[in-house]
mmCIF file of C-alpha atoms in Angstrom:
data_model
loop_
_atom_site.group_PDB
_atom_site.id
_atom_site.type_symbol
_atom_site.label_atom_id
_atom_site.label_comp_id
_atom_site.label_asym_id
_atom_site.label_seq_id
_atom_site.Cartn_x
_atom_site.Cartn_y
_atom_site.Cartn_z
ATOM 1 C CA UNK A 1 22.261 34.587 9.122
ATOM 2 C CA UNK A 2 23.958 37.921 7.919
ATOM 3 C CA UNK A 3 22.864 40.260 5.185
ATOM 4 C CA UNK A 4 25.471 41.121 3.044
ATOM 5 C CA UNK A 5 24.375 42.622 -0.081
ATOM 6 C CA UNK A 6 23.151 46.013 0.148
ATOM 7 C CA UNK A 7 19.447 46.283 -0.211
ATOM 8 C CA UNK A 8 19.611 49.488 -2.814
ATOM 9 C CA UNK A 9 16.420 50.314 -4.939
ATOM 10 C CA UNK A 10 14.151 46.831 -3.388
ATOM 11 C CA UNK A 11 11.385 46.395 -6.041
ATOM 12 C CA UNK A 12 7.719 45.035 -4.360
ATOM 13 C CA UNK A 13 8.375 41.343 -5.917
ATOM 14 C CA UNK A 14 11.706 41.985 -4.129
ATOM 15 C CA UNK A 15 10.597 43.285 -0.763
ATOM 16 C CA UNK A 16 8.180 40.700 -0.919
ATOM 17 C CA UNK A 17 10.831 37.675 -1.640
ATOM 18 C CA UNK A 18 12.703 38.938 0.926
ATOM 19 C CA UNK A 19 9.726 39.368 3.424
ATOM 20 C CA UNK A 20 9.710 35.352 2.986
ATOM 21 C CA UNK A 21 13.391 34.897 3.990
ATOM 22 C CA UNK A 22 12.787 37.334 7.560
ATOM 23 C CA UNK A 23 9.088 35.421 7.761
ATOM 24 C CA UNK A 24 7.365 38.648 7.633
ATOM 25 C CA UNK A 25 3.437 38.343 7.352
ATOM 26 C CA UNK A 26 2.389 38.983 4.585
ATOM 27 C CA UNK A 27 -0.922 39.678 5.283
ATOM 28 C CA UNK A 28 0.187 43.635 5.419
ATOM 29 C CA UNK A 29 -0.131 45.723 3.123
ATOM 30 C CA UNK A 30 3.015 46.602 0.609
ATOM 31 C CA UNK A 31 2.305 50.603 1.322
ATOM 32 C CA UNK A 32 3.385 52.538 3.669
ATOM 33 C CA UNK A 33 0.547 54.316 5.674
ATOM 34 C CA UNK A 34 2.963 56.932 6.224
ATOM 35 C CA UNK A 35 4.338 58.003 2.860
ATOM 36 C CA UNK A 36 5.731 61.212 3.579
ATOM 37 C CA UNK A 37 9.156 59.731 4.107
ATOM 38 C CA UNK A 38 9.672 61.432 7.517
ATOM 39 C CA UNK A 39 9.423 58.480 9.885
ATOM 40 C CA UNK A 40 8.531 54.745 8.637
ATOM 41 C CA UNK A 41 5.126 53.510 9.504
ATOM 42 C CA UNK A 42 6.595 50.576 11.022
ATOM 43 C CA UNK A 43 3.541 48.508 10.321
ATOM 44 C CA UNK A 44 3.155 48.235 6.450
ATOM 45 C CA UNK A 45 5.413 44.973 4.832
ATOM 46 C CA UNK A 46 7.973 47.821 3.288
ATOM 47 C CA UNK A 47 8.589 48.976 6.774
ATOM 48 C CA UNK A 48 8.610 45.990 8.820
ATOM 49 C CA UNK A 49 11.246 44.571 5.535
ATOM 50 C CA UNK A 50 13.511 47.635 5.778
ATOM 51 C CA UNK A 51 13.534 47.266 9.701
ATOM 52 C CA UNK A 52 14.265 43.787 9.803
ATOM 53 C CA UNK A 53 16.690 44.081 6.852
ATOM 54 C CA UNK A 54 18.990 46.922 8.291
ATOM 55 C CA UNK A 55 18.820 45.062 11.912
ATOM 56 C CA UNK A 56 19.878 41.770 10.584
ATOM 57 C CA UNK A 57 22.837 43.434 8.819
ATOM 58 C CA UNK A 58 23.690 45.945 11.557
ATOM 59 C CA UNK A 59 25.373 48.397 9.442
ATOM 60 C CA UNK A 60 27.921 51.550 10.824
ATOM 61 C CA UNK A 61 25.599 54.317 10.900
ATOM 62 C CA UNK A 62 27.323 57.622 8.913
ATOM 63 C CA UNK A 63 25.738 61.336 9.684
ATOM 64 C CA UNK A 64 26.365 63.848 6.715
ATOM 65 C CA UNK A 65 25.903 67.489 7.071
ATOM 66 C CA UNK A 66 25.023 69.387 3.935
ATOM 67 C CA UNK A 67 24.533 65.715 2.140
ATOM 68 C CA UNK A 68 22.046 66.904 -0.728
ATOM 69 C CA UNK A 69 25.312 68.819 -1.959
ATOM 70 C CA UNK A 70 27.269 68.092 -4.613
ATOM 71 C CA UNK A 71 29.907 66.805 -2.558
ATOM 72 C CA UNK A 72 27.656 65.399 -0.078
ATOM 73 C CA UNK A 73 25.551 63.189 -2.340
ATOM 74 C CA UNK A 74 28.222 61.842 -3.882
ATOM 75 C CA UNK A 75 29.813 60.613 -0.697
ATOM 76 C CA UNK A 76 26.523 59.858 0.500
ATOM 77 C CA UNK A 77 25.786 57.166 -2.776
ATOM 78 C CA UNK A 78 29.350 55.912 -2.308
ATOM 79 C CA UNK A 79 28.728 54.625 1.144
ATOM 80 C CA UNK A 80 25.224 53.494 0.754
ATOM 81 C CA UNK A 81 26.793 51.642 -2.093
ATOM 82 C CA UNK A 82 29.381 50.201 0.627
ATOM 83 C CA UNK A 83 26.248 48.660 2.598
ATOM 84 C CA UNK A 84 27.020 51.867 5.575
ATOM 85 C CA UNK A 85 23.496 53.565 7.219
ATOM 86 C CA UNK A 86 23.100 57.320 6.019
ATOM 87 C CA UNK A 87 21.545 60.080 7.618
ATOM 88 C CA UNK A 88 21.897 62.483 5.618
ATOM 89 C CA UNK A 89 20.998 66.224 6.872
ATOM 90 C CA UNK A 90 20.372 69.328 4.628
ATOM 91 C CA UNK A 91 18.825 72.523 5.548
ATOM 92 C CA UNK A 92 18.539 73.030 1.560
ATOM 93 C CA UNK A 93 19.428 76.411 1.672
ATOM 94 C CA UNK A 94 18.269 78.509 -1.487
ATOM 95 C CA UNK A 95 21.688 79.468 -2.452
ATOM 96 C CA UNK A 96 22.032 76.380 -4.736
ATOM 97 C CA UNK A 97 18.347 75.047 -6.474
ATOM 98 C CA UNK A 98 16.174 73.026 -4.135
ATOM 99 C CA UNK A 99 15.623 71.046 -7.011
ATOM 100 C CA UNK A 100 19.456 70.307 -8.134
ATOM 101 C CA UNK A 101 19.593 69.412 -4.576
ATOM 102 C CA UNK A 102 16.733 67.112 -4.564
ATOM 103 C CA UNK A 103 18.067 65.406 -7.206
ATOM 104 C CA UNK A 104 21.498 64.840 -5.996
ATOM 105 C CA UNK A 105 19.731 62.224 -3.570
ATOM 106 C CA UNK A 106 16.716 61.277 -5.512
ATOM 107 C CA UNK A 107 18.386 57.714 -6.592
ATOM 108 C CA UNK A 108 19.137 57.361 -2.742
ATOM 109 C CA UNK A 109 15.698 57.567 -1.155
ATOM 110 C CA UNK A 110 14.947 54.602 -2.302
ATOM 111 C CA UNK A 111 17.646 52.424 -0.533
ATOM 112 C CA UNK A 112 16.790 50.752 2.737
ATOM 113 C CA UNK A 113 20.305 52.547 4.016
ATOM 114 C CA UNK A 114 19.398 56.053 3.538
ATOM 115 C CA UNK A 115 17.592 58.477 5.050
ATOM 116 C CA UNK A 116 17.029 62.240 4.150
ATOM 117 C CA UNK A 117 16.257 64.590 7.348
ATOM 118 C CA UNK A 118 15.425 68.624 6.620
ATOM 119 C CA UNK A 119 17.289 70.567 8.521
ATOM 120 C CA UNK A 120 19.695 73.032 9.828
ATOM 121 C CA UNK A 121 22.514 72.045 11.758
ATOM 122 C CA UNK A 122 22.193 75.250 14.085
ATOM 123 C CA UNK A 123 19.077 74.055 15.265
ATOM 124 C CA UNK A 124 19.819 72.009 18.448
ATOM 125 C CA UNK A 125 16.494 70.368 18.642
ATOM 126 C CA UNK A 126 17.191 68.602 15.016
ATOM 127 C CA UNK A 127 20.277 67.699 15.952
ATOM 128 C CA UNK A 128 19.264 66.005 19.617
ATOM 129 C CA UNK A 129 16.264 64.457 17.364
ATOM 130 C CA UNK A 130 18.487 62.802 14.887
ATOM 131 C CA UNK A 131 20.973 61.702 17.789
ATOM 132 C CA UNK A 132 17.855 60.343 19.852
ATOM 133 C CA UNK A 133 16.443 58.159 17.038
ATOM 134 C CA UNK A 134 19.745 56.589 15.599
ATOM 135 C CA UNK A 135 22.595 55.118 17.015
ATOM 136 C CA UNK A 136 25.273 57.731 15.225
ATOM 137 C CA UNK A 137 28.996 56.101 14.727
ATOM 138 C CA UNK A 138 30.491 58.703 12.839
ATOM 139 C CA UNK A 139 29.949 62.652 11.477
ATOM 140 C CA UNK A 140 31.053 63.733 8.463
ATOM 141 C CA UNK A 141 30.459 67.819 8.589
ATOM 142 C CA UNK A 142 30.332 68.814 4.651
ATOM 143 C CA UNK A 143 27.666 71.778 6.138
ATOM 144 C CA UNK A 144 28.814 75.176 5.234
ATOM 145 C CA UNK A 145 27.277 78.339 4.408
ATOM 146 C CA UNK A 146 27.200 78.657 0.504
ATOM 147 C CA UNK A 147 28.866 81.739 -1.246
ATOM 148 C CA UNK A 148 29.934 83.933 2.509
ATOM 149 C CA UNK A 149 32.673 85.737 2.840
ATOM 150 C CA UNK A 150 35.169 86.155 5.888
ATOM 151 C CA UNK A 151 36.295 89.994 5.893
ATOM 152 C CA UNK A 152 39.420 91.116 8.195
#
């Protein structure tokens, strides 16, 4: 069996249906025991849903750089929409509001194919992290350094 409609904003009834269809136990809990949004706990039924969810569809994984931007959310809900994986990585740099930023991808941490990740793209530890825990197929580099100049 494939997945093909994108699993974008799950409800509980929803994840719960859908636990039924993957025969997820039930007996877990519906939160997360890690709620920070970091890492999944990979024990609660959200978790254990999303997991089996994204592996049944195997979706192409997409990495955007400097995705909380205008630009970059906007790409980023377009392929989420599209059923694709996002990382999306963001150092939110204070040039532009942290919160305008935030809310570029609020709608989009709740999908099951989308993933905020903090950070700078200079930082070669992030970047081996982010390459280490997903199985990248593309980059799309919208990271830039807001409002420099280039003198001659």
């Amino acid at each position: 069996i494939r997945v093909i409609t994108p699993f974008i904003n799950l409800n509980k009834n929803e994840v719960i249906q859908f636990a039924y269809k993957l025969n997820v136990n039930l007996d877990n809990t519906i939160t997360c025991y890690n709620p920070n949004g970091k890492k999944e706990c990979g024990i609660c039924l959200s978790c254990i849903t999303k997991q089996k969810a994204i592996k049944m569809h195997n979706p192409t994984t997409i990495l955007i750089t400097g995705g909380a931007g205008f630009i970059g959310s906007n790409l980023c809900q377009y392929l989420v929409a599209k059923s694709f994986k996002v990382i999306c990585l963001d150092n939110l740099d204070d040039f532009y509001s942290e919160e305008i930023k935030r809310g570029n991808i609020q709608d989009l941490l709740e999908s099951l194919f989308f993933e905020f990740i903090p950070g700078d793209i200079r930082n070669n530890l992030t970047l081996k992290n982010i390459f280490t825990d997903h199985k990248i197929d593309t980059v799309i580099h919208l990271a830039a350094k807001a409002g420099s100049e280039i003198h001659c």
